[in-house]
Protein backbone atom coordinates (compact mmCIF):
# COMPACT_ATOMS: atom_id res chain seq x y z
CA UNK A 1 0.00 0.00 0.00
CA UNK A 2 1.48 3.31 -1.11
CA UNK A 3 2.68 5.43 1.78
CA UNK A 4 1.84 2.75 4.30
CA UNK A 5 3.84 1.14 7.05
CA UNK A 6 1.82 -2.04 6.54
CA UNK A 7 2.90 -4.77 4.14
CA UNK A 8 1.40 -5.21 0.68
CA UNK A 9 -0.73 -8.34 0.56
CA UNK A 10 -1.35 -8.41 4.30
CA UNK A 11 -5.07 -8.97 3.61
CA UNK A 12 -4.55 -11.40 0.70
CA UNK A 13 -7.35 -13.95 0.41
CA UNK A 14 -9.73 -11.90 2.55
CA UNK A 15 -13.07 -10.34 1.63
CA UNK A 16 -14.19 -6.99 3.04
CA UNK A 17 -17.65 -5.37 3.07
CA UNK A 18 -17.64 -1.58 3.54
CA UNK A 19 -20.83 0.42 4.18
CA UNK A 20 -20.95 4.15 3.36
CA UNK A 21 -18.10 3.79 0.92
CA UNK A 22 -18.88 6.14 -1.96
CA UNK A 23 -16.62 8.91 -0.64
CA UNK A 24 -14.33 10.18 2.07
CA UNK A 25 -12.81 8.11 4.84
CA UNK A 26 -14.70 4.89 4.11
CA UNK A 27 -13.78 4.94 0.41
CA UNK A 28 -10.17 5.54 1.47
CA UNK A 29 -10.37 2.50 3.74
CA UNK A 30 -11.97 0.36 1.01
CA UNK A 31 -9.21 1.34 -1.45
CA UNK A 32 -6.56 0.53 1.16
CA UNK A 33 -8.16 -2.85 1.92
CA UNK A 34 -7.96 -3.65 -1.82
CA UNK A 35 -4.32 -2.54 -2.09
CA UNK A 36 -3.58 -4.76 0.92
CA UNK A 37 -4.99 -7.73 -1.01
CA UNK A 38 -8.67 -7.98 -0.03
CA UNK A 39 -11.64 -8.31 -2.39
CA UNK A 40 -14.01 -5.48 -1.51
CA UNK A 41 -17.80 -4.96 -1.65
CA UNK A 42 -19.01 -1.38 -1.21
CA UNK A 43 -22.47 0.04 -0.52
CA UNK A 44 -24.02 3.51 -0.29
CA UNK A 45 -27.39 5.07 -1.16
CA UNK A 46 -26.44 6.19 -4.65
CA UNK A 47 -25.93 3.58 -7.38
CA UNK A 48 -24.07 6.09 -9.53
CA UNK A 49 -21.67 7.17 -6.75
CA UNK A 50 -20.98 3.70 -5.39
CA UNK A 51 -20.37 2.21 -8.83
CA UNK A 52 -17.90 5.04 -9.55
CA UNK A 53 -16.24 4.38 -6.19
CA UNK A 54 -15.87 0.68 -6.96
CA UNK A 55 -14.38 1.59 -10.35
CA UNK A 56 -11.57 3.54 -8.62
CA UNK A 57 -10.56 0.16 -7.16
CA UNK A 58 -11.08 -2.05 -10.22
CA UNK A 59 -9.19 0.53 -12.34
CA UNK A 60 -6.16 -0.22 -10.16
CA UNK A 61 -6.56 -3.90 -11.05
CA UNK A 62 -8.19 -5.07 -7.82
CA UNK A 63 -11.51 -6.89 -7.32
CA UNK A 64 -14.45 -4.79 -6.11
CA UNK A 65 -18.21 -4.44 -6.52
CA UNK A 66 -20.39 -1.45 -5.68
CA UNK A 67 -24.10 -1.78 -4.86
CA UNK A 68 -26.78 0.72 -3.86
CA UNK A 69 -28.27 0.01 -0.43
CA UNK A 70 -29.49 2.38 2.26
CA UNK A 71 -28.23 1.26 5.67
CA UNK A 72 -31.60 2.30 7.16
CA UNK A 73 -33.20 -0.53 5.17
CA UNK A 74 -32.27 -3.87 6.77
CA UNK A 75 -33.64 -5.96 3.89
CA UNK A 76 -31.66 -3.94 1.32
CA UNK A 77 -28.45 -4.32 3.33
CA UNK A 78 -29.02 -8.05 3.69
CA UNK A 79 -29.69 -8.44 -0.04
CA UNK A 80 -26.51 -6.52 -0.93
CA UNK A 81 -24.57 -8.78 1.42
CA UNK A 82 -26.09 -11.89 -0.15
CA UNK A 83 -24.94 -10.70 -3.58
CA UNK A 84 -21.50 -9.75 -2.26
CA UNK A 85 -21.06 -13.17 -0.62
CA UNK A 86 -22.12 -14.87 -3.89
CA UNK A 87 -19.49 -12.96 -5.88
CA UNK A 88 -16.63 -12.50 -3.40
CA UNK A 89 -17.15 -15.14 -0.68
CA UNK A 90 -17.82 -14.88 3.04
CA UNK A 91 -16.66 -11.72 4.79
CA UNK A 92 -13.51 -11.54 6.90
CA UNK A 93 -13.91 -7.80 7.46
CA UNK A 94 -17.01 -5.62 7.78
CA UNK A 95 -16.70 -1.87 8.22
CA UNK A 96 -19.79 0.19 9.03
CA UNK A 97 -19.18 3.88 8.39
CA UNK A 98 -22.27 5.41 6.76
CA UNK A 99 -23.16 8.66 8.48
CA UNK A 100 -24.94 11.95 8.12
CA UNK A 101 -24.23 15.28 9.78
CA UNK A 102 -25.29 18.89 9.76
CA UNK A 103 -24.53 21.66 12.22
CA UNK A 104 -27.66 22.79 14.06
CA UNK A 105 -28.72 23.64 17.58
CA UNK A 106 -31.23 21.22 19.12
CA UNK A 107 -33.89 23.94 18.88
CA UNK A 108 -33.13 24.30 15.16
CA UNK A 109 -33.57 20.60 14.57
CA UNK A 110 -36.92 18.93 13.87
CA UNK A 111 -37.71 15.53 15.38
CA UNK A 112 -37.17 14.14 11.90
CA UNK A 113 -33.78 15.86 11.57
CA UNK A 114 -32.59 14.26 14.84
CA UNK A 115 -34.06 10.88 13.86
CA UNK A 116 -32.49 10.97 10.40
CA UNK A 117 -28.95 11.08 11.79
CA UNK A 118 -29.66 8.49 14.49
CA UNK A 119 -31.22 6.25 11.84
CA UNK A 120 -28.25 6.48 9.46
CA UNK A 121 -25.45 6.31 12.06
CA UNK A 122 -26.74 4.13 14.89
CA UNK A 123 -29.58 2.05 13.45
CA UNK A 124 -27.58 1.76 10.23
CA UNK A 125 -24.60 0.38 12.13
CA UNK A 126 -26.82 -2.14 13.92
CA UNK A 127 -28.33 -3.18 10.58
CA UNK A 128 -24.94 -3.62 8.88
CA UNK A 129 -23.28 -5.53 11.72
CA UNK A 130 -26.37 -7.62 12.57
CA UNK A 131 -27.07 -8.55 8.94
CA UNK A 132 -23.42 -9.41 8.32
CA UNK A 133 -23.30 -12.13 11.00
CA UNK A 134 -24.72 -14.86 8.75
CA UNK A 135 -22.18 -14.00 6.02
CA UNK A 136 -19.05 -13.93 8.21
CA UNK A 137 -16.06 -16.20 8.05
CA UNK A 138 -16.19 -17.38 11.66
CA UNK A 139 -14.06 -17.62 13.72
CA UNK A 140 -11.67 -14.83 12.75
CA UNK A 141 -13.88 -12.06 11.39
CA UNK A 142 -13.10 -8.41 12.20
CA UNK A 143 -16.02 -5.99 12.47
CA UNK A 144 -15.32 -2.26 12.68
CA UNK A 145 -17.72 0.60 13.29
CA UNK A 146 -16.76 4.19 12.61
CA UNK A 147 -17.57 6.49 15.48
CA UNK A 148 -16.33 10.01 16.32
CA UNK A 149 -15.13 12.05 19.29
CA UNK A 150 -18.72 13.30 19.59
CA UNK A 151 -19.60 9.84 20.91
CA UNK A 152 -17.48 10.43 24.01
CA UNK A 153 -17.70 14.21 24.47
CA UNK A 154 -20.70 16.53 24.18
CA UNK A 155 -20.42 19.09 21.42
CA UNK A 156 -22.41 22.25 20.61
CA UNK A 157 -24.87 21.89 17.72
CA UNK A 158 -24.15 18.18 17.39
CA UNK A 159 -26.83 16.65 19.69
CA UNK A 160 -27.93 14.20 16.98
CA UNK A 161 -24.37 13.07 16.13
CA UNK A 162 -23.29 12.87 19.79
CA UNK A 163 -26.31 10.70 20.67
CA UNK A 164 -25.84 8.49 17.62
CA UNK A 165 -22.09 8.00 17.98
CA UNK A 166 -22.36 7.34 21.75
CA UNK A 167 -24.87 4.65 20.83
CA UNK A 168 -22.43 3.18 18.30
CA UNK A 169 -19.73 3.02 20.99
CA UNK A 170 -21.96 1.03 23.33
CA UNK A 171 -23.36 -1.15 20.53
CA UNK A 172 -19.79 -2.01 19.51
CA UNK A 173 -18.95 -3.14 23.04
CA UNK A 174 -22.16 -5.17 23.45
CA UNK A 175 -21.63 -6.99 20.15
CA UNK A 176 -17.98 -7.65 21.07
CA UNK A 177 -19.22 -9.36 24.23
CA UNK A 178 -21.95 -11.39 22.56
CA UNK A 179 -19.97 -12.45 19.48
CA UNK A 180 -16.55 -12.94 21.06
CA UNK A 181 -17.25 -16.60 21.89
CA UNK A 182 -17.81 -17.22 18.14
CA UNK A 183 -14.40 -15.70 17.34
CA UNK A 184 -15.86 -12.46 15.97
CA UNK A 185 -14.04 -9.30 17.08
CA UNK A 186 -15.92 -6.00 17.10
CA UNK A 187 -14.07 -2.69 17.47
CA UNK A 188 -14.65 0.95 16.64
CA UNK A 189 -12.33 3.54 15.16
CA UNK A 190 -12.83 7.12 16.29
CA UNK A 191 -11.22 9.42 13.73
CA UNK A 192 -10.23 12.93 14.70
CA UNK A 193 -10.62 15.69 12.14
CA UNK A 194 -9.58 14.20 8.79
CA UNK A 195 -8.45 16.42 5.91
CA UNK A 196 -10.32 16.59 2.63
CA UNK A 197 -13.58 15.07 3.90
CA UNK A 198 -17.24 16.02 3.77
CA UNK A 199 -17.36 15.82 7.58
CA UNK A 200 -14.79 18.58 8.00
CA UNK A 201 -16.21 20.64 5.14
CA UNK A 202 -19.44 20.74 7.17
CA UNK A 203 -17.86 21.28 10.61
CA UNK A 204 -15.03 23.67 9.67
CA UNK A 205 -16.01 25.33 6.39
CA UNK A 206 -13.47 28.17 6.60
CA UNK A 207 -9.69 28.38 6.80
CA UNK A 208 -10.00 30.26 10.07
CA UNK A 209 -12.17 27.52 11.65
CA UNK A 210 -9.66 24.90 10.46
CA UNK A 211 -6.73 26.75 12.05
CA UNK A 212 -8.69 27.16 15.31
CA UNK A 213 -9.34 23.41 15.45
CA UNK A 214 -5.74 22.49 14.64
CA UNK A 215 -4.46 24.79 17.39
CA UNK A 216 -6.37 22.74 19.98
CA UNK A 217 -5.14 19.29 18.83
CA UNK A 218 -2.09 17.87 20.62
CA UNK A 219 -0.45 16.90 17.30
CA UNK A 220 -1.54 20.25 15.79
CA UNK A 221 -2.82 18.86 12.48
CA UNK A 222 -5.70 17.08 10.75
CA UNK A 223 -5.28 13.37 10.09
CA UNK A 224 -5.48 11.68 6.69
CA UNK A 225 -7.67 8.93 5.26
CA UNK A 226 -4.57 6.75 5.22
CA UNK A 227 -4.26 7.14 9.01
CA UNK A 228 -7.74 5.64 9.38
CA UNK A 229 -7.09 2.96 6.76
CA UNK A 230 -3.92 1.86 8.57
CA UNK A 231 -5.89 1.42 11.81
CA UNK A 232 -8.63 -0.53 10.04
CA UNK A 233 -6.08 -2.82 8.39
CA UNK A 234 -4.28 -3.38 11.69
CA UNK A 235 -7.56 -4.30 13.41
CA UNK A 236 -8.19 -6.85 10.66
CA UNK A 237 -4.87 -8.70 10.92
CA UNK A 238 -3.52 -11.40 13.21
CA UNK A 239 -1.65 -8.66 15.09
CA UNK A 240 -5.00 -7.59 16.55
CA UNK A 241 -6.32 -11.07 17.31
CA UNK A 242 -6.71 -10.33 21.04
CA UNK A 243 -8.31 -6.92 20.56
CA UNK A 244 -12.08 -6.59 20.79
CA UNK A 245 -14.56 -4.10 22.22
CA UNK A 246 -12.15 -1.16 21.93
CA UNK A 247 -12.82 2.35 20.71
CA UNK A 248 -9.54 3.16 18.97
CA UNK A 249 -8.89 6.89 18.80
CA UNK A 250 -6.99 7.87 15.65
CA UNK A 251 -7.29 11.55 16.36
CA UNK A 252 -3.92 13.23 17.00
CA UNK A 253 -4.85 13.41 20.67
CA UNK A 254 -8.15 15.24 20.17
CA UNK A 255 -9.79 13.04 22.79
CA UNK A 256 -7.39 14.39 25.43
CA UNK A 257 -9.16 17.74 25.33
CA UNK A 258 -8.09 21.26 24.43
CA UNK A 259 -4.30 21.24 23.95
CA UNK A 260 -4.27 24.86 22.82
CA UNK A 261 -3.37 26.22 26.20
CA UNK A 262 -6.30 28.65 26.33
CA UNK A 263 -7.00 27.63 29.95
CA UNK A 264 -3.44 28.37 31.10
CA UNK A 265 -3.25 31.44 33.33
CA UNK A 266 -1.10 34.39 32.15
CA UNK A 267 2.53 34.12 33.21
CA UNK A 268 2.95 30.36 32.61
C1 LIG B 1 -31.49 21.44 10.36
C2 LIG B 1 -31.70 19.76 8.78
C3 LIG B 1 -30.51 20.21 8.14
C4 LIG B 1 -29.83 21.34 8.69
C5 LIG B 1 -31.28 18.49 7.06
N1 LIG B 1 -32.13 18.70 8.07
N2 LIG B 1 -30.27 19.39 7.07
N3 LIG B 1 -32.17 20.35 9.87
N4 LIG B 1 -30.36 21.91 9.80
N5 LIG B 1 -28.70 21.83 8.14
C6 LIG B 1 -33.37 17.97 8.36
C7 LIG B 1 -34.37 18.14 7.23
O1 LIG B 1 -35.04 19.39 7.31
C8 LIG B 1 -35.31 16.97 7.50
O2 LIG B 1 -36.20 17.24 8.54
C9 LIG B 1 -34.35 15.90 8.02
O3 LIG B 1 -33.15 16.58 8.43
C10 LIG B 1 -34.01 14.88 6.94
O4 LIG B 1 -33.49 15.59 5.81
P1 LIG B 1 -33.39 14.88 4.37
O5 LIG B 1 -32.64 15.82 3.50
O6 LIG B 1 -34.76 14.44 3.92
O7 LIG B 1 -32.58 13.55 4.74
P2 LIG B 1 -31.68 12.60 3.86
O8 LIG B 1 -31.93 12.83 2.39
O9 LIG B 1 -31.85 11.25 4.43
O10 LIG B 1 -30.18 13.15 4.12
C11 LIG B 1 -29.52 12.96 5.34
C12 LIG B 1 -28.68 14.18 5.75
C13 LIG B 1 -27.80 14.69 4.58
C14 LIG B 1 -27.86 13.77 6.97
C15 LIG B 1 -29.63 15.31 6.14
O11 LIG B 1 -27.04 15.83 5.00
C16 LIG B 1 -26.87 13.61 4.06
O12 LIG B 1 -27.29 12.86 3.15
N6 LIG B 1 -25.65 13.49 4.57
C17 LIG B 1 -24.66 12.45 4.14
C18 LIG B 1 -23.29 13.04 3.98
C19 LIG B 1 -22.75 13.57 5.29
O13 LIG B 1 -23.48 14.16 6.10
N7 LIG B 1 -21.43 13.39 5.47
C20 LIG B 1 -20.77 13.86 6.65
C21 LIG B 1 -20.57 12.71 7.57
S1 LIG B 1 -19.41 13.28 8.76
P3 LIG B 1 -37.76 17.71 8.26
O14 LIG B 1 -38.35 17.85 9.62
O15 LIG B 1 -37.66 19.00 7.51
O16 LIG B 1 -38.38 16.60 7.46
C22 LIG B 1 -19.96 12.94 10.27
C23 LIG B 1 -19.26 13.82 11.27
C24 LIG B 1 -18.67 13.14 12.41
O17 LIG B 1 -20.76 12.14 10.51
C25 LIG B 1 -17.73 14.01 13.13
C26 LIG B 1 -16.73 14.75 12.31
C27 LIG B 1 -15.62 15.34 13.17
P1 LIG C 1 -18.70 11.20 3.71
O1 LIG C 1 -17.69 11.28 2.62
O2 LIG C 1 -19.95 12.00 3.57
O3 LIG C 1 -19.07 9.66 3.92
C1 LIG C 1 -20.33 9.22 4.31
C2 LIG C 1 -20.72 8.06 3.43
O4 LIG C 1 -21.93 7.49 3.91
C3 LIG C 1 -20.96 8.46 1.98
O5 LIG C 1 -20.30 7.52 1.18
C4 LIG C 1 -22.47 8.33 1.78
O6 LIG C 1 -22.70 7.92 0.46
C5 LIG C 1 -22.79 7.24 2.80
N1 LIG C 1 -24.16 7.27 3.31
C6 LIG C 1 -24.80 8.31 3.90
N2 LIG C 1 -26.04 7.94 4.25
C7 LIG C 1 -26.16 6.63 3.91
C8 LIG C 1 -27.19 5.67 4.04
N3 LIG C 1 -28.37 6.00 4.60
N4 LIG C 1 -26.98 4.40 3.59
C9 LIG C 1 -25.80 4.08 3.01
N5 LIG C 1 -24.78 4.94 2.86
C10 LIG C 1 -24.96 6.19 3.31
O7 LIG C 1 -18.09 11.59 5.13
P2 LIG C 1 -16.68 11.42 5.88
O8 LIG C 1 -16.37 12.73 6.45
O9 LIG C 1 -15.68 10.71 5.06
O10 LIG C 1 -17.14 10.47 7.11
C11 LIG C 1 -17.03 9.06 7.05
C12 LIG C 1 -17.21 8.46 8.44
O11 LIG C 1 -16.19 8.95 9.32
C13 LIG C 1 -18.54 8.79 9.11
O12 LIG C 1 -18.96 7.70 9.89
C14 LIG C 1 -18.17 9.96 10.01
O13 LIG C 1 -19.07 10.10 11.08
C15 LIG C 1 -16.79 9.52 10.47
N6 LIG C 1 -15.95 10.61 10.97
C16 LIG C 1 -15.49 11.54 10.09
C17 LIG C 1 -14.61 12.52 10.55
C18 LIG C 1 -14.03 13.52 9.59
O14 LIG C 1 -13.10 14.24 9.96
N7 LIG C 1 -14.49 13.58 8.38
C19 LIG C 1 -14.26 12.56 11.90
C20 LIG C 1 -14.79 11.62 12.77
C21 LIG C 1 -15.63 10.63 12.28
P3 LIG C 1 -24.05 8.23 -0.39
O15 LIG C 1 -24.28 9.70 -0.31
O16 LIG C 1 -23.67 7.74 -1.76
O17 LIG C 1 -25.12 7.41 0.25
PDB file of C-alpha atoms and ligand atoms in Angstrom, residues 45 72 99-104 108-110 112-113 116-117 120-121 148 150 158 161 165 198-200 202-203, ligand 1:
ATOM      1  CA  UNK A  45     -27.385   5.074  -1.161  1.00  0.00           C
ATOM      2  CA  UNK A  72     -31.601   2.296   7.157  1.00  0.00           C
ATOM      3  CA  UNK A  99     -23.159   8.663   8.480  1.00  0.00           C
ATOM      4  CA  UNK A 100     -24.944  11.952   8.119  1.00  0.00           C
ATOM      5  CA  UNK A 101     -24.233  15.277   9.783  1.00  0.00           C
ATOM      6  CA  UNK A 102     -25.289  18.894   9.764  1.00  0.00           C
ATOM      7  CA  UNK A 103     -24.527  21.659  12.220  1.00  0.00           C
ATOM      8  CA  UNK A 104     -27.658  22.793  14.057  1.00  0.00           C
ATOM      9  CA  UNK A 108     -33.126  24.297  15.161  1.00  0.00           C
ATOM     10  CA  UNK A 109     -33.570  20.597  14.565  1.00  0.00           C
ATOM     11  CA  UNK A 110     -36.916  18.930  13.874  1.00  0.00           C
ATOM     12  CA  UNK A 112     -37.168  14.136  11.902  1.00  0.00           C
ATOM     13  CA  UNK A 113     -33.780  15.865  11.574  1.00  0.00           C
ATOM     14  CA  UNK A 116     -32.487  10.968  10.399  1.00  0.00           C
ATOM     15  CA  UNK A 117     -28.947  11.084  11.790  1.00  0.00           C
ATOM     16  CA  UNK A 120     -28.245   6.478   9.464  1.00  0.00           C
ATOM     17  CA  UNK A 121     -25.454   6.307  12.056  1.00  0.00           C
ATOM     18  CA  UNK A 148     -16.334  10.015  16.325  1.00  0.00           C
ATOM     19  CA  UNK A 150     -18.723  13.301  19.586  1.00  0.00           C
ATOM     20  CA  UNK A 158     -24.146  18.176  17.392  1.00  0.00           C
ATOM     21  CA  UNK A 161     -24.373  13.070  16.130  1.00  0.00           C
ATOM     22  CA  UNK A 165     -22.091   7.999  17.980  1.00  0.00           C
ATOM     23  CA  UNK A 198     -17.239  16.024   3.770  1.00  0.00           C
ATOM     24  CA  UNK A 199     -17.355  15.820   7.575  1.00  0.00           C
ATOM     25  CA  UNK A 200     -14.785  18.583   8.005  1.00  0.00           C
ATOM     26  CA  UNK A 202     -19.441  20.739   7.168  1.00  0.00           C
ATOM     27  CA  UNK A 203     -17.857  21.279  10.608  1.00  0.00           C
TER      28      UNK A 203
HETATM   29  C1  LIG B   1     -31.490  21.435  10.364  1.00  0.00           C
HETATM   30  C2  LIG B   1     -31.699  19.764   8.779  1.00  0.00           C
HETATM   31  C3  LIG B   1     -30.508  20.212   8.142  1.00  0.00           C
HETATM   32  C4  LIG B   1     -29.833  21.337   8.693  1.00  0.00           C
HETATM   33  C5  LIG B   1     -31.277  18.487   7.055  1.00  0.00           C
HETATM   34  N1  LIG B   1     -32.126  18.704   8.071  1.00  0.00           N
HETATM   35  N2  LIG B   1     -30.274  19.392   7.071  1.00  0.00           N
HETATM   36  N3  LIG B   1     -32.168  20.351   9.872  1.00  0.00           N
HETATM   37  N4  LIG B   1     -30.358  21.914   9.802  1.00  0.00           N
HETATM   38  N5  LIG B   1     -28.702  21.826   8.136  1.00  0.00           N
HETATM   39  C6  LIG B   1     -33.368  17.973   8.361  1.00  0.00           C
HETATM   40  C7  LIG B   1     -34.373  18.142   7.228  1.00  0.00           C
HETATM   41  O1  LIG B   1     -35.038  19.395   7.314  1.00  0.00           O
HETATM   42  C8  LIG B   1     -35.313  16.970   7.499  1.00  0.00           C
HETATM   43  O2  LIG B   1     -36.204  17.238   8.543  1.00  0.00           O
HETATM   44  C9  LIG B   1     -34.352  15.903   8.015  1.00  0.00           C
HETATM   45  O3  LIG B   1     -33.155  16.580   8.432  1.00  0.00           O
HETATM   46  C10 LIG B   1     -34.006  14.877   6.937  1.00  0.00           C
HETATM   47  O4  LIG B   1     -33.486  15.586   5.811  1.00  0.00           O
HETATM   48  P1  LIG B   1     -33.393  14.881   4.367  1.00  0.00           P
HETATM   49  O5  LIG B   1     -32.635  15.816   3.501  1.00  0.00           O
HETATM   50  O6  LIG B   1     -34.759  14.443   3.925  1.00  0.00           O
HETATM   51  O7  LIG B   1     -32.582  13.553   4.735  1.00  0.00           O
HETATM   52  P2  LIG B   1     -31.681  12.602   3.857  1.00  0.00           P
HETATM   53  O8  LIG B   1     -31.931  12.826   2.385  1.00  0.00           O
HETATM   54  O9  LIG B   1     -31.849  11.248   4.427  1.00  0.00           O
HETATM   55  O10 LIG B   1     -30.178  13.152   4.116  1.00  0.00           O
HETATM   56  C11 LIG B   1     -29.524  12.962   5.337  1.00  0.00           C
HETATM   57  C12 LIG B   1     -28.677  14.176   5.753  1.00  0.00           C
HETATM   58  C13 LIG B   1     -27.795  14.688   4.584  1.00  0.00           C
HETATM   59  C14 LIG B   1     -27.864  13.768   6.973  1.00  0.00           C
HETATM   60  C15 LIG B   1     -29.626  15.310   6.139  1.00  0.00           C
HETATM   61  O11 LIG B   1     -27.041  15.827   4.995  1.00  0.00           O
HETATM   62  C16 LIG B   1     -26.868  13.614   4.060  1.00  0.00           C
HETATM   63  O12 LIG B   1     -27.286  12.862   3.154  1.00  0.00           O
HETATM   64  N6  LIG B   1     -25.647  13.490   4.569  1.00  0.00           N
HETATM   65  C17 LIG B   1     -24.663  12.448   4.143  1.00  0.00           C
HETATM   66  C18 LIG B   1     -23.288  13.037   3.982  1.00  0.00           C
HETATM   67  C19 LIG B   1     -22.748  13.573   5.287  1.00  0.00           C
HETATM   68  O13 LIG B   1     -23.481  14.161   6.095  1.00  0.00           O
HETATM   69  N7  LIG B   1     -21.429  13.393   5.469  1.00  0.00           N
HETATM   70  C20 LIG B   1     -20.775  13.861   6.654  1.00  0.00           C
HETATM   71  C21 LIG B   1     -20.570  12.705   7.569  1.00  0.00           C
HETATM   72  S1  LIG B   1     -19.405  13.277   8.761  1.00  0.00           S
HETATM   73  P3  LIG B   1     -37.762  17.706   8.261  1.00  0.00           P
HETATM   74  O14 LIG B   1     -38.353  17.848   9.615  1.00  0.00           O
HETATM   75  O15 LIG B   1     -37.663  18.998   7.506  1.00  0.00           O
HETATM   76  O16 LIG B   1     -38.383  16.599   7.465  1.00  0.00           O
HETATM   77  C22 LIG B   1     -19.956  12.943  10.268  1.00  0.00           C
HETATM   78  C23 LIG B   1     -19.256  13.819  11.266  1.00  0.00           C
HETATM   79  C24 LIG B   1     -18.669  13.143  12.405  1.00  0.00           C
HETATM   80  O17 LIG B   1     -20.758  12.138  10.510  1.00  0.00           O
HETATM   81  C25 LIG B   1     -17.726  14.008  13.132  1.00  0.00           C
HETATM   82  C26 LIG B   1     -16.729  14.745  12.310  1.00  0.00           C
HETATM   83  C27 LIG B   1     -15.622  15.339  13.170  1.00  0.00           C
END
